[in-house]
Coordinates of C-alpha atoms in Angstrom, one line a residue:
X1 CA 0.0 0.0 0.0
X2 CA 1.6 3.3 -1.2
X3 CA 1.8 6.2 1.3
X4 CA 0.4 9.7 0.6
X5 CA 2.4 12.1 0.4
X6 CA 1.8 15.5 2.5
X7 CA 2.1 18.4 0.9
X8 CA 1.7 20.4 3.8
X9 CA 5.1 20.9 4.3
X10 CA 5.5 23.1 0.8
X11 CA 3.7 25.9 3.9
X12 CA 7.2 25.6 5.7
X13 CA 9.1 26.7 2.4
X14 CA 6.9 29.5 1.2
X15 CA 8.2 32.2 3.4
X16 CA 11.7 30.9 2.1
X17 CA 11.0 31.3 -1.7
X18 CA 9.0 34.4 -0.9
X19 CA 12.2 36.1 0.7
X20 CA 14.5 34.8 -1.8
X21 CA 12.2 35.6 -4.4
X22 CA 12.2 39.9 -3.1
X23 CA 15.9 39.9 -2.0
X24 CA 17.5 38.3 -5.1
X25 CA 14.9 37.8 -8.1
X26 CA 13.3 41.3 -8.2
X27 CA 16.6 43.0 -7.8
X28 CA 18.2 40.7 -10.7
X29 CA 15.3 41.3 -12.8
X30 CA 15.6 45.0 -12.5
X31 CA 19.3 44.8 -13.8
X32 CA 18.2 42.8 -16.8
X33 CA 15.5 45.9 -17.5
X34 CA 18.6 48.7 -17.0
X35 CA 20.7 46.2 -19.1
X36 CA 18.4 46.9 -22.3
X37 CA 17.3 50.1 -21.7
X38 CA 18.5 54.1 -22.0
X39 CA 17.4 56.5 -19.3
X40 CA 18.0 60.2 -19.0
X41 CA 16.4 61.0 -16.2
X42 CA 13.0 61.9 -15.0
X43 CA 12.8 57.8 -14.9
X44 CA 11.9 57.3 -18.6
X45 CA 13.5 54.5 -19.9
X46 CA 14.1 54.0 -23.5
X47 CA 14.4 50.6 -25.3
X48 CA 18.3 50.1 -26.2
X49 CA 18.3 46.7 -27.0
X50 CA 21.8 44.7 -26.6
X51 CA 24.1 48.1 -27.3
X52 CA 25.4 47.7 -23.7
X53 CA 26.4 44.2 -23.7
X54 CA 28.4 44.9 -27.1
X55 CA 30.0 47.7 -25.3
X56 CA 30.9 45.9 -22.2
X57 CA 32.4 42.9 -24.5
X58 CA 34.5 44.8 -26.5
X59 CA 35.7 47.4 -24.1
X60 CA 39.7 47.1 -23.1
X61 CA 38.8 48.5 -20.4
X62 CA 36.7 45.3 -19.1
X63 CA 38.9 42.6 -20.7
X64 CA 41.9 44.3 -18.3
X65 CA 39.8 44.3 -15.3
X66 CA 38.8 40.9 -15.8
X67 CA 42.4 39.6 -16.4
X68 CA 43.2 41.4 -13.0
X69 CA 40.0 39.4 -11.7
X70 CA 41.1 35.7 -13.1
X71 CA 45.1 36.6 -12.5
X72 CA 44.1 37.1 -8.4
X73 CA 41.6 34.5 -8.0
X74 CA 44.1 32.1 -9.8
X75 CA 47.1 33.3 -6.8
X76 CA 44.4 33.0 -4.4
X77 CA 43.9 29.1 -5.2
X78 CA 47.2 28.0 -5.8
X79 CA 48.2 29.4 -2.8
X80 CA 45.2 29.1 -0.2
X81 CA 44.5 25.6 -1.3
X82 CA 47.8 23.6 -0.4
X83 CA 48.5 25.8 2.5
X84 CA 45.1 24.9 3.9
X85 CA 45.8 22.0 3.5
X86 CA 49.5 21.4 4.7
X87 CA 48.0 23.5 7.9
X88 CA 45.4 21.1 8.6
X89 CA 47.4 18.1 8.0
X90 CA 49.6 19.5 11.1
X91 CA 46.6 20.2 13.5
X92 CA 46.6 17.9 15.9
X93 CA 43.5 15.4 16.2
X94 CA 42.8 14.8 20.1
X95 CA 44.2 16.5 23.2
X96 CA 43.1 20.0 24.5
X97 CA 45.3 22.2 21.7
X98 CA 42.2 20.8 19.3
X99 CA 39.7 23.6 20.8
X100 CA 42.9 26.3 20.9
X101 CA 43.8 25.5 16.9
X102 CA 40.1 25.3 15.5
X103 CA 39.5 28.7 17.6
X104 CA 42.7 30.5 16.1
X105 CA 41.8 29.3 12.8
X106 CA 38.4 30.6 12.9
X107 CA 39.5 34.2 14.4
X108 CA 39.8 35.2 10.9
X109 CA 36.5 34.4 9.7
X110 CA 35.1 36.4 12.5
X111 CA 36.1 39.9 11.2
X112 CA 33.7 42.0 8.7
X113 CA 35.9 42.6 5.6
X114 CA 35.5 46.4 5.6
X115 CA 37.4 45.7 9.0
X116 CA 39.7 43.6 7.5
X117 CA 40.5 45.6 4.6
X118 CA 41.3 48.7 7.7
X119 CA 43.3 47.0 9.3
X120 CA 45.7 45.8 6.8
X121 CA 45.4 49.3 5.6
X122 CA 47.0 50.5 8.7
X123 CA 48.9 47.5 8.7
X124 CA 50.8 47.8 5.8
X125 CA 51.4 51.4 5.6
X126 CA 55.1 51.9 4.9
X127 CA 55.8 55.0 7.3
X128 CA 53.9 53.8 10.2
X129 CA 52.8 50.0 9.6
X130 CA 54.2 46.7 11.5
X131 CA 54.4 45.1 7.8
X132 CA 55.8 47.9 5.9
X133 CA 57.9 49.1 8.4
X134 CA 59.6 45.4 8.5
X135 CA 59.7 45.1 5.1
X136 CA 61.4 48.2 4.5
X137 CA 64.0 47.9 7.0
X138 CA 65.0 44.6 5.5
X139 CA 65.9 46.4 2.3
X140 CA 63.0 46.1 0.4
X141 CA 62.0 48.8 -1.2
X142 CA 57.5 48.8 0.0
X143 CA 55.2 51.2 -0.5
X144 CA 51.5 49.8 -1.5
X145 CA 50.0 53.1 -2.0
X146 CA 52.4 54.1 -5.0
X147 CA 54.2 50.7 -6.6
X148 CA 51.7 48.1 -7.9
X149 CA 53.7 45.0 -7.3
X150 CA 53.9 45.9 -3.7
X151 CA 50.0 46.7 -3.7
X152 CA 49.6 43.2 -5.2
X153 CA 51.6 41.4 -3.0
X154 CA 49.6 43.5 0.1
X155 CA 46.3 42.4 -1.3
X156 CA 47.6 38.8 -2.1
X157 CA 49.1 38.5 1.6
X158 CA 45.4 39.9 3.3
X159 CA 43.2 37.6 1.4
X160 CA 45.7 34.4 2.4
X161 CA 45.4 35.4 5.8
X162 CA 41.6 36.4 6.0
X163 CA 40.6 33.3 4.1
X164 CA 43.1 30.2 4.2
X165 CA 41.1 29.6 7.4
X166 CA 38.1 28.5 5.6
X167 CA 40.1 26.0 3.3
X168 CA 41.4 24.4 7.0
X169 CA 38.4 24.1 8.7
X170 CA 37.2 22.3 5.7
X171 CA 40.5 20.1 5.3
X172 CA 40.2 19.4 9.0
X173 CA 36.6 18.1 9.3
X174 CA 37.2 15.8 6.1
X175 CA 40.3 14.8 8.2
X176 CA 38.8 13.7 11.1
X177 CA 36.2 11.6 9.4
X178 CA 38.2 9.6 8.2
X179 CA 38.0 6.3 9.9
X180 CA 41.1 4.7 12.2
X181 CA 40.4 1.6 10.4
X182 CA 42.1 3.0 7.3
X183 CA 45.2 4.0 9.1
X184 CA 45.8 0.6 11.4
X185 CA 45.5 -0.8 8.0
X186 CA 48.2 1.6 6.8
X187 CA 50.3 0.8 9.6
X188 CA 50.4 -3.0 9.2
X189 CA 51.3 -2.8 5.5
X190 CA 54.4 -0.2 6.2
X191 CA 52.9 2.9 5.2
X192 CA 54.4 6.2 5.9
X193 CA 54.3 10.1 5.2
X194 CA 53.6 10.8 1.7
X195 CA 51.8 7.5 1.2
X196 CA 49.2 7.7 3.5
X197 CA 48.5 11.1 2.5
X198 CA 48.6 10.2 -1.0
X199 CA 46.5 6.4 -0.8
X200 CA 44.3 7.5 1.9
X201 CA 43.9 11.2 2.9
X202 CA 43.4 13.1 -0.1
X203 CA 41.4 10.6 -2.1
X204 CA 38.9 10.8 1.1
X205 CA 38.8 14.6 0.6
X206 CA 38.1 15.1 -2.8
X207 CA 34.9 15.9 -2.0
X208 CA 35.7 18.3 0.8
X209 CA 38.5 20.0 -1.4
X210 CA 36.0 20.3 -3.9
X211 CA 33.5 22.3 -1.8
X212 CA 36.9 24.4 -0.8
X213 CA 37.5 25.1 -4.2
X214 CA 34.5 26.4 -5.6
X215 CA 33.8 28.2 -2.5
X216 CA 37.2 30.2 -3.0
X217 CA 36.8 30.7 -6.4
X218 CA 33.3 32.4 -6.4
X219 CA 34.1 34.6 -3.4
X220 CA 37.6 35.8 -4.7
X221 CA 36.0 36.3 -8.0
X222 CA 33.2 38.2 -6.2
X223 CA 35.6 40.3 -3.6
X224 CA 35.0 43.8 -3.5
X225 CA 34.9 45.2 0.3
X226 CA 38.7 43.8 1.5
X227 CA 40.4 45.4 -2.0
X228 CA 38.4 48.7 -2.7
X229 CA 39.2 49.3 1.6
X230 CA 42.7 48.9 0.7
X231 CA 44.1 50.4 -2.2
X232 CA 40.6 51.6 -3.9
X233 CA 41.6 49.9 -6.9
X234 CA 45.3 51.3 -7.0
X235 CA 47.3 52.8 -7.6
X236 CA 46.1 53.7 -10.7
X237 CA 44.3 50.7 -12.3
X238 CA 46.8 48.2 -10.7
X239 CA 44.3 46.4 -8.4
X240 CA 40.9 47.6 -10.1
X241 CA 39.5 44.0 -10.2
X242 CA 35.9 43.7 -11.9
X243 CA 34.4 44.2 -9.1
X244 CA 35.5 47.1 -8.4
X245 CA 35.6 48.4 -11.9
X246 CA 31.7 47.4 -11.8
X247 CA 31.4 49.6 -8.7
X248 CA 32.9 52.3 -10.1
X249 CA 30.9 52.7 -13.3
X250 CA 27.3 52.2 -11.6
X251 CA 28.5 54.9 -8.8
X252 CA 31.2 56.9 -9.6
X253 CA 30.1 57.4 -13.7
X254 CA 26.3 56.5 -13.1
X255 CA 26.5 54.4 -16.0
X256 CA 23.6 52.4 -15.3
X257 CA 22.9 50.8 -18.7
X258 CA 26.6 49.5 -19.3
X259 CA 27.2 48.9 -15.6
X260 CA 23.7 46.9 -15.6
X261 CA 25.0 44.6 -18.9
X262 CA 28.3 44.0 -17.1
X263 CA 26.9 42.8 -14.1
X264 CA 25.2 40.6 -15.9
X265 CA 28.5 39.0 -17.9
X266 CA 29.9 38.8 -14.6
X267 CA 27.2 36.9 -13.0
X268 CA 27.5 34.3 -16.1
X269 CA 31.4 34.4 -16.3
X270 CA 31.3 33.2 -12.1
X271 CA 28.1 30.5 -13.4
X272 CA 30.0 29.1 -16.4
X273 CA 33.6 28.8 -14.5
X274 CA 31.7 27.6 -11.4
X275 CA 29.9 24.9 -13.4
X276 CA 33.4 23.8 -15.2
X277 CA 34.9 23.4 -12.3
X278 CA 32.1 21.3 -10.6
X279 CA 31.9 19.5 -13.7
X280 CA 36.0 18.8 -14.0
X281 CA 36.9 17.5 -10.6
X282 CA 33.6 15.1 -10.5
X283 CA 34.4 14.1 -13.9
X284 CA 37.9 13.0 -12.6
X285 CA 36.6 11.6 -9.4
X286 CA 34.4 9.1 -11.2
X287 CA 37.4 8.3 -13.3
X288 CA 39.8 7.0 -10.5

């Protein structure tokens, strides 16, 4: 005898889609209607068609503030990814420094990224900032505000800092479910090191690297706060990533029609390179 099904419980989700539906559908649909559309004014709109999505495409001014965008989310994971995970794999698993790492590690996570992006500000400042003050009087010639390298390598440095904790955390719970039957079995057949790590740990967190990944990726892709707080996109265009650049033509020019369209690519570009992503690593999980 086949049980009904109660459909009652679509009641509990309503308020869910409802709020979803005014905090990120109506808003997204009003972009599409500035992306098509002229206005001078007086709120009349006038029907452009897809003028602003051919000027956004074929802008040099775009295609360098996207390469700035891919070039520091690619940094980002090369670098937050293996350190996350080297600094996990050194955690310990029992004993009372557990509590003492997972709370350091999470410190980070803690702080609103306007505050973040003050406090490296500060930080890094090469008269009066710990880091620029070190830096400086080790020979190296620093000074975010004016040479783009060292504003790159400022930005670089806050963002491993602010976020490698995530990647941890992440790498630490896949870590510790990973059943002690596995390593006794290890340790009867002579395994060691790199081989357990290899045989063992990182084919159990695939998944969990996977989550890591993508996470990373879309929220580099999407940083705006932590950057614009730091150098403001300098100097000059150095460190104006597409977000910023996005920011700066919907506010600072009041471009709406262009700035609308490019929101837009940029919503598709983070889909499409979200989805290959997704679509690569479970692709080569099934394979092995």
């Amino acid at each position: 005898m086949n049980k009904t099904e109660n459909q009652k419980a679509w009641l509990f989700v309503l308020p869910v889609v409802a709020l979803v539906a005014f905090n990120a559908i109506i808003p997204l649909m009003t972009v599409v209607n500035y992306s098509v559309q002229e206005t001078f004014g007086d709120n009349t709109f006038f029907w452009s068609g897809i003028i602003w999505f051919e000027q956004v495409l074929t802008s040099e001014r775009f295609h360098d503030a996207l390469g700035r965008q891919m070039l520091f989310t690619f940094l980002i994971l090369v670098i937050e990814v293996p350190l996350g995970v080297a600094i996990a794999l050194a955690m310990p698993r029992k004993g009372p420094w557990v509590s003492v790492c997972l709370v350091l590690m999470a410190l980070p996570l803690l702080i609103p990224w306007n505050v973040v992006g003050a406090i490296w500000n500060i930080f890094a400042l090469p008269d009066i900032g710990l880091l620029g003050r070190m830096l400086n009087g080790m020979g190296f010639d620093y000074n975010y505000t004016r040479q783009p390298l060292s504003a790159w390598f400022t930005l670089i440095l806050m963002d491993v800092w602010h976020w490698t904790s995530l990647v941890v955390l992440l790498t630490y719970a896949g870590l510790v479910s990973i059943p002690d039957a596995y390593y006794q079995a290890a340790k009867i057949d002579g395994a060691r090191g790199w081989a357990i790590l290899r045989y063992i740990q990182l084919p159990k967190l695939k998944r969990v690297l996977t989550i890591a990944i993508l996470l990373r990726f879309m929220d580099s892709f999407n940083i705006y706060t932590e950057p614009f707080v730091l150098t403001g996109g300098g100097p000059g265009n150095a460190t104006t990533l597409l977000s910023i650049d996005l920011v700066k033509i919907a506010l600072g020019q009041f471009d709406l029609g262009p700035a609308a369209a490019m929101s837009l690519v940029y919503f598709l570009i983070i889909l499409l390179l979200s989805w290959v992503f997704y679509t690569l690593m479970m692709r080569n999980e099934a394979q092995q």
